[in-house]
Short mmCIF file of N, CA and C in Angstrom, two decimals:
data_model
loop_
_atom_site.label_atom_id
_atom_site.label_comp_id
_atom_site.label_asym_id
_atom_site.label_seq_id
_atom_site.Cartn_x
_atom_site.Cartn_y
_atom_site.Cartn_z
N MET A 1 45.66 0.24 34.54
CA MET A 1 46.15 0.04 33.20
C MET A 1 47.65 -0.28 33.21
N LYS A 2 48.36 0.29 34.17
CA LYS A 2 49.80 0.04 34.25
C LYS A 2 50.09 -1.43 34.54
N ILE A 3 49.27 -2.05 35.35
CA ILE A 3 49.47 -3.46 35.68
C ILE A 3 49.32 -4.32 34.43
N ILE A 4 48.38 -3.98 33.58
CA ILE A 4 48.18 -4.74 32.34
C ILE A 4 49.41 -4.60 31.45
N TYR A 5 49.93 -3.38 31.34
CA TYR A 5 51.13 -3.16 30.52
C TYR A 5 52.33 -3.94 31.07
N PHE A 6 52.49 -3.93 32.37
CA PHE A 6 53.61 -4.68 32.97
C PHE A 6 53.46 -6.19 32.74
N CYS A 7 52.23 -6.69 32.85
CA CYS A 7 51.99 -8.12 32.60
C CYS A 7 52.28 -8.48 31.14
N LEU A 8 51.85 -7.64 30.22
CA LEU A 8 52.12 -7.90 28.80
C LEU A 8 53.62 -7.83 28.51
N ALA A 9 54.32 -6.89 29.12
CA ALA A 9 55.77 -6.80 28.94
C ALA A 9 56.45 -8.04 29.50
N ALA A 10 56.01 -8.51 30.66
CA ALA A 10 56.59 -9.71 31.25
C ALA A 10 56.36 -10.93 30.36
N LEU A 11 55.17 -11.05 29.77
CA LEU A 11 54.90 -12.16 28.87
C LEU A 11 55.79 -12.11 27.63
N CYS A 12 56.00 -10.91 27.10
CA CYS A 12 56.86 -10.78 25.92
C CYS A 12 58.29 -11.19 26.25
N PHE A 13 58.81 -10.71 27.37
CA PHE A 13 60.19 -11.03 27.75
C PHE A 13 60.32 -12.51 28.14
N LEU A 14 59.29 -13.09 28.72
CA LEU A 14 59.31 -14.51 29.05
C LEU A 14 59.33 -15.35 27.78
N HIS A 15 58.63 -14.90 26.76
CA HIS A 15 58.64 -15.60 25.48
C HIS A 15 60.04 -15.56 24.86
N ILE A 16 60.73 -14.44 25.01
CA ILE A 16 62.10 -14.33 24.50
C ILE A 16 63.03 -15.30 25.22
N VAL A 17 62.90 -15.37 26.53
CA VAL A 17 63.74 -16.29 27.32
C VAL A 17 63.47 -17.73 26.89
N ARG A 18 62.21 -18.06 26.69
CA ARG A 18 61.85 -19.41 26.28
C ARG A 18 62.45 -19.74 24.92
N ASP A 19 62.38 -18.81 23.97
CA ASP A 19 62.95 -19.06 22.65
C ASP A 19 64.46 -19.19 22.69
N VAL A 20 65.12 -18.38 23.50
CA VAL A 20 66.58 -18.46 23.62
C VAL A 20 66.99 -19.80 24.22
N LEU A 21 66.29 -20.25 25.25
CA LEU A 21 66.59 -21.55 25.84
C LEU A 21 66.40 -22.67 24.83
N GLN A 22 65.39 -22.54 23.99
CA GLN A 22 65.09 -23.58 23.02
C GLN A 22 66.07 -23.56 21.86
N ILE A 23 66.39 -22.39 21.32
CA ILE A 23 67.25 -22.30 20.15
C ILE A 23 68.73 -22.48 20.51
N LYS A 24 69.21 -21.68 21.46
CA LYS A 24 70.64 -21.65 21.75
C LYS A 24 71.11 -22.87 22.54
N TYR A 25 70.33 -23.26 23.54
CA TYR A 25 70.78 -24.33 24.43
C TYR A 25 70.11 -25.67 24.14
N GLY A 26 69.07 -25.68 23.32
CA GLY A 26 68.43 -26.92 22.92
C GLY A 26 67.67 -27.65 24.02
N TYR A 27 67.18 -26.91 25.01
CA TYR A 27 66.43 -27.55 26.09
C TYR A 27 65.11 -28.12 25.57
N LYS A 28 64.76 -29.30 26.03
CA LYS A 28 63.50 -29.95 25.70
C LYS A 28 62.68 -30.04 26.98
N HIS A 29 61.61 -29.29 27.05
CA HIS A 29 60.76 -29.25 28.24
C HIS A 29 59.36 -28.88 27.77
N TRP A 30 58.34 -29.26 28.51
CA TRP A 30 56.97 -28.96 28.11
C TRP A 30 56.74 -27.46 28.02
N PHE A 31 57.36 -26.69 28.90
CA PHE A 31 57.18 -25.23 28.91
C PHE A 31 57.69 -24.61 27.62
N LEU A 32 58.74 -25.18 27.05
CA LEU A 32 59.32 -24.63 25.84
C LEU A 32 58.51 -24.96 24.59
N ARG A 33 57.63 -25.93 24.69
CA ARG A 33 56.81 -26.30 23.53
C ARG A 33 55.46 -25.61 23.52
N VAL A 34 55.07 -24.98 24.62
CA VAL A 34 53.77 -24.32 24.71
C VAL A 34 53.78 -23.08 23.81
N GLY A 35 52.79 -22.96 22.98
CA GLY A 35 52.64 -21.77 22.16
C GLY A 35 53.25 -21.85 20.78
N HIS A 36 53.99 -22.90 20.49
CA HIS A 36 54.57 -23.04 19.16
C HIS A 36 53.86 -24.17 18.42
N VAL A 37 53.32 -23.84 17.26
CA VAL A 37 52.63 -24.83 16.47
C VAL A 37 53.64 -25.72 15.76
N TRP A 38 54.70 -25.11 15.27
CA TRP A 38 55.77 -25.87 14.62
C TRP A 38 57.11 -25.37 15.14
N HIS A 39 58.11 -26.21 15.01
CA HIS A 39 59.45 -25.84 15.48
C HIS A 39 60.26 -25.39 14.27
N SER A 40 60.52 -24.10 14.20
CA SER A 40 61.28 -23.52 13.09
C SER A 40 62.21 -22.46 13.64
N PRO A 41 63.43 -22.82 14.03
CA PRO A 41 64.34 -21.86 14.66
C PRO A 41 64.64 -20.63 13.82
N LYS A 42 64.66 -20.76 12.49
CA LYS A 42 64.96 -19.59 11.67
C LYS A 42 63.84 -18.55 11.74
N HIS A 43 62.61 -18.97 11.99
CA HIS A 43 61.52 -18.02 12.13
C HIS A 43 61.35 -17.55 13.57
N GLU A 44 61.83 -18.33 14.53
CA GLU A 44 61.73 -17.93 15.93
C GLU A 44 62.64 -16.75 16.23
N VAL A 45 63.70 -16.60 15.47
CA VAL A 45 64.59 -15.44 15.66
C VAL A 45 63.83 -14.16 15.32
N HIS A 46 63.00 -14.20 14.30
CA HIS A 46 62.17 -13.04 13.97
C HIS A 46 61.18 -12.75 15.10
N GLY A 47 60.66 -13.80 15.68
CA GLY A 47 59.74 -13.64 16.80
C GLY A 47 60.41 -13.01 18.01
N ILE A 48 61.68 -13.33 18.23
CA ILE A 48 62.41 -12.72 19.34
C ILE A 48 62.50 -11.22 19.15
N VAL A 49 62.78 -10.79 17.94
CA VAL A 49 62.88 -9.35 17.65
C VAL A 49 61.53 -8.67 17.84
N VAL A 50 60.47 -9.29 17.33
CA VAL A 50 59.14 -8.70 17.45
C VAL A 50 58.72 -8.62 18.92
N PHE A 51 58.95 -9.68 19.67
CA PHE A 51 58.57 -9.65 21.09
C PHE A 51 59.44 -8.70 21.90
N ALA A 52 60.69 -8.49 21.50
CA ALA A 52 61.54 -7.51 22.19
C ALA A 52 60.99 -6.10 21.98
N ILE A 53 60.58 -5.81 20.76
CA ILE A 53 60.00 -4.49 20.47
C ILE A 53 58.69 -4.31 21.23
N LEU A 54 57.82 -5.31 21.17
CA LEU A 54 56.55 -5.22 21.89
C LEU A 54 56.77 -5.12 23.40
N GLY A 55 57.71 -5.90 23.93
CA GLY A 55 58.00 -5.84 25.36
C GLY A 55 58.49 -4.46 25.78
N CYS A 56 59.33 -3.85 24.97
CA CYS A 56 59.81 -2.50 25.29
C CYS A 56 58.69 -1.47 25.22
N ILE A 57 57.80 -1.62 24.24
CA ILE A 57 56.66 -0.69 24.12
C ILE A 57 55.74 -0.84 25.32
N PHE A 58 55.43 -2.08 25.70
CA PHE A 58 54.56 -2.28 26.87
C PHE A 58 55.23 -1.82 28.16
N LEU A 59 56.52 -2.03 28.28
CA LEU A 59 57.24 -1.56 29.46
C LEU A 59 57.23 -0.04 29.53
N TYR A 60 57.43 0.60 28.41
CA TYR A 60 57.37 2.06 28.35
C TYR A 60 55.96 2.55 28.73
N GLY A 61 54.94 1.86 28.21
CA GLY A 61 53.57 2.24 28.56
C GLY A 61 53.28 2.04 30.05
N GLY A 62 53.87 1.03 30.64
CA GLY A 62 53.66 0.81 32.07
C GLY A 62 54.39 1.81 32.94
N LEU A 63 55.51 2.30 32.46
CA LEU A 63 56.28 3.26 33.24
C LEU A 63 55.76 4.68 33.12
N HIS A 64 55.04 4.97 32.05
CA HIS A 64 54.55 6.35 31.86
C HIS A 64 53.07 6.42 31.94
#
């Protein structure tokens, strides 16, 4: 079960990195477009917060 939690935490943090690269630095790459139906930077900031919380919860679950 710990491995699943660590994988979910990694996916959440990877999603945050992808959003930061797309919003802050404006990178255009196929990897940055995967998973987004529309491009809306003002809503992606909310997603960063949600995925940060989920990533921390999954990381905590994997560590305990």
